[in-house]
Structure formats: structure tokens, C-alpha cells
mmCIF file with all atom_site columns, C-alpha atoms in Angstrom:
data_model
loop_
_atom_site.group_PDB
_atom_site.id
_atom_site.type_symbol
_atom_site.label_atom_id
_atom_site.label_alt_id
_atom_site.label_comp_id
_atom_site.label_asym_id
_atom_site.label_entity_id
_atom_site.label_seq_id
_atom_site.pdbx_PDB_ins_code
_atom_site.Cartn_x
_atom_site.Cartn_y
_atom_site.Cartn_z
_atom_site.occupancy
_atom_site.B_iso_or_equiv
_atom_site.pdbx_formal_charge
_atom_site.auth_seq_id
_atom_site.auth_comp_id
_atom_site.auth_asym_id
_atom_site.auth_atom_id
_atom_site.pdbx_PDB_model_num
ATOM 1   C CA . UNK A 1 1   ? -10.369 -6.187  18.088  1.00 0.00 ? 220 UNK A CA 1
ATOM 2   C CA . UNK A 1 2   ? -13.276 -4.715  15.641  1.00 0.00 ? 221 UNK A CA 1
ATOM 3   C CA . UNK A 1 3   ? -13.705 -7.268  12.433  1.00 0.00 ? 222 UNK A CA 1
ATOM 4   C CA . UNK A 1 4   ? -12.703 -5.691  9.102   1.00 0.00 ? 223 UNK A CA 1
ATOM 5   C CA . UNK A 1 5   ? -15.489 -5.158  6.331   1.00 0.00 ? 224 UNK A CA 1
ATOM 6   C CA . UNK A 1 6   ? -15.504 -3.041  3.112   1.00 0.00 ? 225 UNK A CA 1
ATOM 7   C CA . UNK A 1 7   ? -18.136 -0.496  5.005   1.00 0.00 ? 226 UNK A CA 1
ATOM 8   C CA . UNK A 1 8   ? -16.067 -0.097  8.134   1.00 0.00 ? 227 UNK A CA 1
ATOM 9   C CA . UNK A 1 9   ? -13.085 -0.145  6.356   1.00 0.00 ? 228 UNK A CA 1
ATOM 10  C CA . UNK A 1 10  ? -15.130 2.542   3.667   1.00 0.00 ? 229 UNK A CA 1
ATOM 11  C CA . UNK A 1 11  ? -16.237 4.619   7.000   1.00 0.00 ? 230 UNK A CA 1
ATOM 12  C CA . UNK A 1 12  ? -12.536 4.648   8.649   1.00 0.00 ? 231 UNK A CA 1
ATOM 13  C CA . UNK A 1 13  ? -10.674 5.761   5.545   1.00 0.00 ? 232 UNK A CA 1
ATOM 14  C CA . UNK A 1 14  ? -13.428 7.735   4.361   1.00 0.00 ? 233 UNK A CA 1
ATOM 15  C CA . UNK A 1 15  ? -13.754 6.844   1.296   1.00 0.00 ? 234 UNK A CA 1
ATOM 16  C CA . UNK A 1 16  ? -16.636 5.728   -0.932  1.00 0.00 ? 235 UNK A CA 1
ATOM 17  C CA . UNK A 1 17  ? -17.628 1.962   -0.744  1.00 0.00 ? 236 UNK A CA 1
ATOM 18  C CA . UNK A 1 18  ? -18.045 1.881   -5.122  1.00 0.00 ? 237 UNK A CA 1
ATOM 19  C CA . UNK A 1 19  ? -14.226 3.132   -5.378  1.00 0.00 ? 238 UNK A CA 1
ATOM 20  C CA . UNK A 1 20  ? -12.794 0.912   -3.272  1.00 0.00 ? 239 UNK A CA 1
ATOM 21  C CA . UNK A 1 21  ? -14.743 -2.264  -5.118  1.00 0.00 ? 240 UNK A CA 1
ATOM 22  C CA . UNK A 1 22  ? -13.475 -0.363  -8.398  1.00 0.00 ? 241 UNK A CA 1
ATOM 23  C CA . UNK A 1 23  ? -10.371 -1.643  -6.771  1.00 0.00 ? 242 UNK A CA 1
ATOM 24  C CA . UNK A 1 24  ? -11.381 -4.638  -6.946  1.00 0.00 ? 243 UNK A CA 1
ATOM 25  C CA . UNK A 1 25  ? -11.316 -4.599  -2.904  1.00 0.00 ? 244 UNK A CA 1
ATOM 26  C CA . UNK A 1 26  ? -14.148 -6.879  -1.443  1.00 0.00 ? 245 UNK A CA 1
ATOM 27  C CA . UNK A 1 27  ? -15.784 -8.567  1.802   1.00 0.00 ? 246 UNK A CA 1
ATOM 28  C CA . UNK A 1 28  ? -14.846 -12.274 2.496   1.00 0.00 ? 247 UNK A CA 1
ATOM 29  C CA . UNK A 1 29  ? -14.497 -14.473 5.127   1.00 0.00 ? 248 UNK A CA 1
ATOM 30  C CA . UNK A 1 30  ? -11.128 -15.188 6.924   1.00 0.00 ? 249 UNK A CA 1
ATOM 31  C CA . UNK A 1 31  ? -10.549 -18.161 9.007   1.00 0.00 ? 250 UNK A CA 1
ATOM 32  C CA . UNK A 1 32  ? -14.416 -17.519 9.835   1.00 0.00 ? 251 UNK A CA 1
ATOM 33  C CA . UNK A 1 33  ? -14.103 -13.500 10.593  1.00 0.00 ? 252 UNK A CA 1
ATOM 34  C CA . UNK A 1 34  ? -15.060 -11.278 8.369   1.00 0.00 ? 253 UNK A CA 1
ATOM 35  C CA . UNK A 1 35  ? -12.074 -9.579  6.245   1.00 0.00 ? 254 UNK A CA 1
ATOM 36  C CA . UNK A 1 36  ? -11.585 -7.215  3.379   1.00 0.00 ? 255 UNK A CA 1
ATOM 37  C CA . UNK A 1 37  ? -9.341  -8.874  0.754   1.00 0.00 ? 256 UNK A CA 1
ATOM 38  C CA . UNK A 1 38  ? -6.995  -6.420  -1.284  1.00 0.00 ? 257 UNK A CA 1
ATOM 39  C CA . UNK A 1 39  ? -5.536  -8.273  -4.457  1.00 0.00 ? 258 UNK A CA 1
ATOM 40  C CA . UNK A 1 40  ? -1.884  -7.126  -5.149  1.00 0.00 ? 259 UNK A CA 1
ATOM 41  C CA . UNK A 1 41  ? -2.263  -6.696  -9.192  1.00 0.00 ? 260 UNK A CA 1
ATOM 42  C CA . UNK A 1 42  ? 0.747   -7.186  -11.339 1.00 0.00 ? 261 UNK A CA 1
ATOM 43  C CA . UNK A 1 43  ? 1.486   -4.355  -13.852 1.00 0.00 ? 262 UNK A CA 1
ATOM 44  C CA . UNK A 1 44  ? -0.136  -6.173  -16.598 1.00 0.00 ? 263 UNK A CA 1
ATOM 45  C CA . UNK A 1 45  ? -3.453  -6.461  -14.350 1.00 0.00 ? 264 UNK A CA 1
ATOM 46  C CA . UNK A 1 46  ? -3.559  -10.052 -13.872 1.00 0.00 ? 265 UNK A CA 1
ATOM 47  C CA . UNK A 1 47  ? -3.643  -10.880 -10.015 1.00 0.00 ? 266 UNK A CA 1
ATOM 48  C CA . UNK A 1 48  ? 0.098   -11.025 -7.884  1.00 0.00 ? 267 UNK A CA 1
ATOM 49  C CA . UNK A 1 49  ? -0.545  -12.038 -4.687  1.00 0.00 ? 268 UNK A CA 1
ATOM 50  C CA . UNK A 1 50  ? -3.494  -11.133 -2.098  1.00 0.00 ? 269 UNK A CA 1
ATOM 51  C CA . UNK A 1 51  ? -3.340  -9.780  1.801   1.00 0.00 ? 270 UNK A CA 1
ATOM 52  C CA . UNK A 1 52  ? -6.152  -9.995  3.915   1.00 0.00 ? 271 UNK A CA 1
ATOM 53  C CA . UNK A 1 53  ? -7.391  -7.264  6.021   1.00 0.00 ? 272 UNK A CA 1
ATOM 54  C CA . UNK A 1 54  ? -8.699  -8.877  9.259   1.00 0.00 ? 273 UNK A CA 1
ATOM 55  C CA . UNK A 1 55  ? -8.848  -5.876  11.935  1.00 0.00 ? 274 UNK A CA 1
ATOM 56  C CA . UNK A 1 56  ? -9.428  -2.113  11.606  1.00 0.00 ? 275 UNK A CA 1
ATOM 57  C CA . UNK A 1 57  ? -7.037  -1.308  13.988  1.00 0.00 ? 276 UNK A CA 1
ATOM 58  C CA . UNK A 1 58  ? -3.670  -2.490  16.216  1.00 0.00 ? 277 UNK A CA 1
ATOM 59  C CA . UNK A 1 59  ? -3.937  -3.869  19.363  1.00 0.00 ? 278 UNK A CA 1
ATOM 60  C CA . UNK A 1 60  ? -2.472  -3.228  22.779  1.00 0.00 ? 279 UNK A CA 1
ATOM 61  C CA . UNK A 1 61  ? 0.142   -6.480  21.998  1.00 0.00 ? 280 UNK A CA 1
ATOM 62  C CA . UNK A 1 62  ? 0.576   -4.819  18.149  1.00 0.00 ? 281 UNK A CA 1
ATOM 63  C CA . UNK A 1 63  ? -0.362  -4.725  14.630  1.00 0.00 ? 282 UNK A CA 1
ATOM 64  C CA . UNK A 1 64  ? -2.123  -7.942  13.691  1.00 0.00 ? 283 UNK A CA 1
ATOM 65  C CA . UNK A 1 65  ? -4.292  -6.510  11.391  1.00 0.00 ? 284 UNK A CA 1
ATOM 66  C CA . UNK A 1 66  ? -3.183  -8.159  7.935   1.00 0.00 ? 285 UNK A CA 1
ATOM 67  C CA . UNK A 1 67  ? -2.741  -11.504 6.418   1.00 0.00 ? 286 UNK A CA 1
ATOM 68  C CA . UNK A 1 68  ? -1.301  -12.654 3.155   1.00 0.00 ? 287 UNK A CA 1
ATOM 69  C CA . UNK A 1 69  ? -2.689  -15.718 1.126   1.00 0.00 ? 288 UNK A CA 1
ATOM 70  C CA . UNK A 1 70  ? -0.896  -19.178 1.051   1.00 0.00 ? 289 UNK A CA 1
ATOM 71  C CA . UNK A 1 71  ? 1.666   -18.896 -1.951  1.00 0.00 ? 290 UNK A CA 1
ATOM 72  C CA . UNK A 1 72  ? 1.750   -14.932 -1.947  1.00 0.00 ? 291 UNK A CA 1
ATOM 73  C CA . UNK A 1 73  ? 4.951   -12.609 -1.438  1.00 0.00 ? 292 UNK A CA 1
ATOM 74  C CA . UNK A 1 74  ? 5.375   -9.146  -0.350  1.00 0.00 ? 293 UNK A CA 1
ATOM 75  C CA . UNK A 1 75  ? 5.172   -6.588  -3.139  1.00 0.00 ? 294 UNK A CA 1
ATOM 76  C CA . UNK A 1 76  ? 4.615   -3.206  -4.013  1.00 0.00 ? 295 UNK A CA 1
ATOM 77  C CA . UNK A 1 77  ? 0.905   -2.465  -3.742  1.00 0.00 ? 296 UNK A CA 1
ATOM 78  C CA . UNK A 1 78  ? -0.854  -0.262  -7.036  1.00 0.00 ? 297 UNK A CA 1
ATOM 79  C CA . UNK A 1 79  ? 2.308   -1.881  -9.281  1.00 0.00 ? 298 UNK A CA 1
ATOM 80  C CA . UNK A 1 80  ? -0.584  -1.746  -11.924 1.00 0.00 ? 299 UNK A CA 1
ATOM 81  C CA . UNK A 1 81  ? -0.759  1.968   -12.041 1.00 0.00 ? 300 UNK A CA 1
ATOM 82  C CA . UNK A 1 82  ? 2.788   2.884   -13.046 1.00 0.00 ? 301 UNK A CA 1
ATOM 83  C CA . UNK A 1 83  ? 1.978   4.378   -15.884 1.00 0.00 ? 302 UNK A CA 1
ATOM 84  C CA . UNK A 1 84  ? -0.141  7.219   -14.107 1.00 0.00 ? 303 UNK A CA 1
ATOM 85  C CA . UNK A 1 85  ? 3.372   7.977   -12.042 1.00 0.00 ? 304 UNK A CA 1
ATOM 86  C CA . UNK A 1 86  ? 5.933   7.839   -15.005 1.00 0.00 ? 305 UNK A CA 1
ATOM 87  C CA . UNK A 1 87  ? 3.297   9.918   -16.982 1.00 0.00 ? 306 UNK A CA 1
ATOM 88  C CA . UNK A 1 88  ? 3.463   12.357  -13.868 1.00 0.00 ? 307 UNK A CA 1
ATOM 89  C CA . UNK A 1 89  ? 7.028   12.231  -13.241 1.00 0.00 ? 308 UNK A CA 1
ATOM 90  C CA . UNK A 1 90  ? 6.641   11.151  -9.434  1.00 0.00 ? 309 UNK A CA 1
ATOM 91  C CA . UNK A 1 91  ? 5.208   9.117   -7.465  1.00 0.00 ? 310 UNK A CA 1
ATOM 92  C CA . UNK A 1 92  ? 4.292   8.771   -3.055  1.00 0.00 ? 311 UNK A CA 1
ATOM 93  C CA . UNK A 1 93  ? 5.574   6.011   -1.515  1.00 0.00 ? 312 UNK A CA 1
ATOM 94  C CA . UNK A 1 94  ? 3.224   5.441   1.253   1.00 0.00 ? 313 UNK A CA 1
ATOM 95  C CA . UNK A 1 95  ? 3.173   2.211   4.297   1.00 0.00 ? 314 UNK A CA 1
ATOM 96  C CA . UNK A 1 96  ? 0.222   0.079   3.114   1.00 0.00 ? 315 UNK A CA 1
ATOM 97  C CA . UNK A 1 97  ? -2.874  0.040   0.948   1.00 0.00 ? 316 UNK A CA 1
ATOM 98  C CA . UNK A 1 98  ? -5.202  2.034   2.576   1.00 0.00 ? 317 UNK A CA 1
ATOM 99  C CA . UNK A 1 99  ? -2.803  5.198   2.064   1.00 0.00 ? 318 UNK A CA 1
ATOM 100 C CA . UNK A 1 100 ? -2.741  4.316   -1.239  1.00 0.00 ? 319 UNK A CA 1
ATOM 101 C CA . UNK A 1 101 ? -6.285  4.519   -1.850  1.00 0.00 ? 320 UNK A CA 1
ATOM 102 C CA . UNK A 1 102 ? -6.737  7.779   -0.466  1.00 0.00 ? 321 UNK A CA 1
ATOM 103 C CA . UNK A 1 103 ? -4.051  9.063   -2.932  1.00 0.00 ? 322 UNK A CA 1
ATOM 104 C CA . UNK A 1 104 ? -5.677  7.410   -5.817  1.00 0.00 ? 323 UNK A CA 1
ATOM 105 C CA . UNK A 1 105 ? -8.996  9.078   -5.024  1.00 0.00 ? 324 UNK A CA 1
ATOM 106 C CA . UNK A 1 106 ? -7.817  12.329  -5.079  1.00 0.00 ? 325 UNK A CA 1
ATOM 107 C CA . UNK A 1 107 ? -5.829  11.624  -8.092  1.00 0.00 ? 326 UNK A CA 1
ATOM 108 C CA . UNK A 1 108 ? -2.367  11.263  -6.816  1.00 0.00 ? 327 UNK A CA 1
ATOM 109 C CA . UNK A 1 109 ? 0.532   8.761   -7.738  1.00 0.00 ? 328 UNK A CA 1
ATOM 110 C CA . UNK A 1 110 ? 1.004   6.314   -5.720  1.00 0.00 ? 329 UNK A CA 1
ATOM 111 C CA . UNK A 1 111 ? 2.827   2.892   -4.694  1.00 0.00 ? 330 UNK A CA 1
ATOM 112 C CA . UNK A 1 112 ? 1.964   0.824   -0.994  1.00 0.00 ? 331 UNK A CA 1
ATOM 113 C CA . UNK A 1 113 ? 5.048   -0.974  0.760   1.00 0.00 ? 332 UNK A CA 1
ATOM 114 C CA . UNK A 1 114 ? 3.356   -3.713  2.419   1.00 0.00 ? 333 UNK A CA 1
ATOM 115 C CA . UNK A 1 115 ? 4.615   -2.556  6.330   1.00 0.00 ? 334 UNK A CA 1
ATOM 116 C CA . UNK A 1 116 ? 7.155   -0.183  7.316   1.00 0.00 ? 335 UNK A CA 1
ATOM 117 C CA . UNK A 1 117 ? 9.922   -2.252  7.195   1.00 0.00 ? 336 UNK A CA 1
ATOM 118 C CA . UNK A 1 118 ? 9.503   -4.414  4.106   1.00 0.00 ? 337 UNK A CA 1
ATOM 119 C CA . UNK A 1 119 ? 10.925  -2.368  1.323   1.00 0.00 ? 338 UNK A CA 1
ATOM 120 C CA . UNK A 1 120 ? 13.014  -4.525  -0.927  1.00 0.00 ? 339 UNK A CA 1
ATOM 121 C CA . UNK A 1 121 ? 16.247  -3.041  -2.494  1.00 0.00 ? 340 UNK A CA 1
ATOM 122 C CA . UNK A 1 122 ? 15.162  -4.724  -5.548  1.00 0.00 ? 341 UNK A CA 1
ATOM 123 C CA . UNK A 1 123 ? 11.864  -3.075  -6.319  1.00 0.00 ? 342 UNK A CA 1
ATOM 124 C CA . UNK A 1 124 ? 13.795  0.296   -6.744  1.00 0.00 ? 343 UNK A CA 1
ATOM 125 C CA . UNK A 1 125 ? 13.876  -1.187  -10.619 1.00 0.00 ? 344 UNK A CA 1
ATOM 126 C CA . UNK A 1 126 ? 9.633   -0.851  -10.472 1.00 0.00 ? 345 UNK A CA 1
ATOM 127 C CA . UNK A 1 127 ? 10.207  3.240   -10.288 1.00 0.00 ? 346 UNK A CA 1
ATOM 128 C CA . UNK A 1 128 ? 12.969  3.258   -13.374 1.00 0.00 ? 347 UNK A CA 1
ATOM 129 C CA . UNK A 1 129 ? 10.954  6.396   -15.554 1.00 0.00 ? 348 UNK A CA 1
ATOM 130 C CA . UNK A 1 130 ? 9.757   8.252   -12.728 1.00 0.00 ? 349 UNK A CA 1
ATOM 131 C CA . UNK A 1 131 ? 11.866  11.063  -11.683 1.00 0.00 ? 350 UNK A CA 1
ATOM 132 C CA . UNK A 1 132 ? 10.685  11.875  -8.297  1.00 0.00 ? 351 UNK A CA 1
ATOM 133 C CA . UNK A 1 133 ? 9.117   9.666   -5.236  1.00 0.00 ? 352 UNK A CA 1
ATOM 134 C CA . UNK A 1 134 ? 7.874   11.190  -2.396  1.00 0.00 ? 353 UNK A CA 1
ATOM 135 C CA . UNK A 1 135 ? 7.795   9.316   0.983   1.00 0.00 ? 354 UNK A CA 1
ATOM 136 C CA . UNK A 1 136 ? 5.150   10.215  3.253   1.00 0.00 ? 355 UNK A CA 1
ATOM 137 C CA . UNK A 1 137 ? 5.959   9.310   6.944   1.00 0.00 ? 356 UNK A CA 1
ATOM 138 C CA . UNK A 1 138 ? 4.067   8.557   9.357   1.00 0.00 ? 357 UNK A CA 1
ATOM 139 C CA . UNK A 1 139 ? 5.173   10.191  12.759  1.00 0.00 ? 358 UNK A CA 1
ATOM 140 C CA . UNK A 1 140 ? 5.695   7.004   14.780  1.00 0.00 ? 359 UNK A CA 1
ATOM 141 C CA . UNK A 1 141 ? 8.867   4.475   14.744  1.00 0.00 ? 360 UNK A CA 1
ATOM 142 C CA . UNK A 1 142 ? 7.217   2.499   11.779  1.00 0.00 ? 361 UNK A CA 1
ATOM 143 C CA . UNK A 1 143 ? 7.494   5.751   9.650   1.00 0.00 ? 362 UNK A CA 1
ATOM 144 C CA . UNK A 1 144 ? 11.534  6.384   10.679  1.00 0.00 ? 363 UNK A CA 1
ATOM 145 C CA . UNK A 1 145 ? 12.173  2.453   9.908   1.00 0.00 ? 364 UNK A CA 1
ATOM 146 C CA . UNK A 1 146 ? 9.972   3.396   6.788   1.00 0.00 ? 365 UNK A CA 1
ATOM 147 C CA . UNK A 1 147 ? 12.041  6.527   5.788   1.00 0.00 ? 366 UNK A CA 1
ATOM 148 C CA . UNK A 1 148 ? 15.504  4.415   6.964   1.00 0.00 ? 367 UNK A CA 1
ATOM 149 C CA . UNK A 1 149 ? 14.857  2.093   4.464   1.00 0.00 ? 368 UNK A CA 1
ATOM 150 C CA . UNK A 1 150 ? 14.039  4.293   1.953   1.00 0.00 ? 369 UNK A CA 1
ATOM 151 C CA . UNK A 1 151 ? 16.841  6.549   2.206   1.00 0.00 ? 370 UNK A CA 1
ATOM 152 C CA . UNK A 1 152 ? 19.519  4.008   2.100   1.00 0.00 ? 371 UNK A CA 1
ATOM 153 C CA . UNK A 1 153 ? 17.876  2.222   -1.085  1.00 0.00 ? 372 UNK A CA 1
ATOM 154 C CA . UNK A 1 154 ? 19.155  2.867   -4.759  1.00 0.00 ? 373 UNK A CA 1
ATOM 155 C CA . UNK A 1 155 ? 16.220  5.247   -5.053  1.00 0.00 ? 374 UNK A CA 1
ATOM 156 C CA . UNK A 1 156 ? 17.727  7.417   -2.555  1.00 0.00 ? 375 UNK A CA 1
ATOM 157 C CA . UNK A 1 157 ? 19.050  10.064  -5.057  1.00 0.00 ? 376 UNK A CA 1
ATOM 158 C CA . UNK A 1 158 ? 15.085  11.036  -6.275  1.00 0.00 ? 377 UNK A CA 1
ATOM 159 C CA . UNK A 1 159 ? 13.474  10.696  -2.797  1.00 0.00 ? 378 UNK A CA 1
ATOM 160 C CA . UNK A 1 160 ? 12.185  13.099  -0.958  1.00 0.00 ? 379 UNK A CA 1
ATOM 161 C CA . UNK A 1 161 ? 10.777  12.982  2.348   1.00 0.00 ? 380 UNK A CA 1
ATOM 162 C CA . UNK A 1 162 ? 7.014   14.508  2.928   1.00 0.00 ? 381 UNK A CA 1
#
């Protein structure tokens, strides 16, 4: 199990280490092993929750690779950059943050669900205004429990699978 810092992290998605601390995205320590903490921003900016990156990648017995801190609750990651997707008129719904931050960097709308199977019904009211949301799936079970989800969620009429 390789330890989880901004550079690796920076080297795996391949992305640049200055955008992802634009994010706000930094090194800490984790129950005394190194992590990258990703604050969940609320649309006004001020900080939601936080989830802990603690591995790169899953292990043989499964994923293991994210935390969330005492008091925080699964949310929408990038809520904070709605106005980019109602401005475009769409938005990708993607499985996690590091998805997201590809998107981003190329310029591209887009929303993390926190895991594959955590989209909440009741988020569906965070995309009123946008008339279009893409769902990228990954081709593994996690992306058909993603796209389940998805598809039988009040956002079902605008979605379209990518």
C-alpha cells in the first residue's frame, strides 16, 4: 500500500502540483501516514466537510484508500463551482475527486460523488439550472452501481451516459 502525497498523487493523475494546491488540496499527516487532504467546499466557499486521501491505489482486500474527518458527511465534491456548469448548461458527474480535477484542468464542468454507490436522491436539487449531466463510467462494477444510481434518480430525464 504506497502512502498518498500531493506529488505522487500530482504524478498519478498527471496533473500539475500548483493546480491542485489552487484547490486548496494539501499534504498532511493521517493517523501518522502521510495523506493528501481534499476539503469538500460548500457553494458559498466556506469549508463542508474534508476526506482524506491515504493510499494511491486499492488493495488486493479493496478500496481503502479514503477517509473522511470526524463530524463530516458525504457530499457532492466541486459544489463550489456550480456556477461554471449552469453557465455551461451541463455538467460530468464523475466517481470521486481526482476525476474531477482532471475535468477542471481542462476546463470542463464538473461534480465528484464521493464512491460509486453514494449518490443521494436528494442532491439532484444541487443540478436545478443545468440542463444536461453527463455521467462518465468507469468500466468496472463500481461504474454500473454508479450509472444504476444515477439513472433511477430524479435527474434521470437530463442524464446521459458517457
Amino acid at each position: 500500500m504506497q502512502p498518498c502525497t500531493l506529488d505522487a498523487y500530482a504524478e498519478k493523475t498527471k496533473l500539475p502540483v500548483g493546480f491542485l494546491r489552487k484547490l486548496n488540496l494539501s499534504d498532511m499527516s493521517y493517523m501518522g501516514t502521510p495523506a493528501v487532504r481534499i476539503p469538500y467546499l460548500k457553494e458559498d466557499g466556506g469549508e463542508g466537510g474534508v476526506r482524506f486521501r491515504v493510499t494511491l491505489g486499492k488493495s488486493a482486500e479493496g478500496d481503502d484508500r479514503f477517509r473522511w474527518r470526524k463530524g463530516s458527511k458525504p457530499c457532492l465534491y466541486g459544489i463550489w463551482r456550480l456556477k461554471q456548469a449552469r453557465e455551461a448548461g451541463y455538467v460530468f458527474l464523475v466517481e470521486g475527486e481526482s476525476d474531477c480535477h482532471t475535468l477542471w484542468y481542462y476546463g470542463f464542468p464538473a461534480l465528484g460523488v464521493p464512491g460509486a454507490s453514494n449518490w443521494r436522491n436528494e442532491w439532484a436539487s444541487e443540478l436545478d439550472g443545468i440542463e444536461k449531466a453527463y455521467a462518465v463510467v468507469e468500466p468496472d462494477q463500481g461504474g454500473e452501481t454508479f450509472w444504476e444510481r444515477l439513472a433511477a434518480s430524479p435527474i434521470r430525464e437530463r442524464l446521459y451516459r458517457v
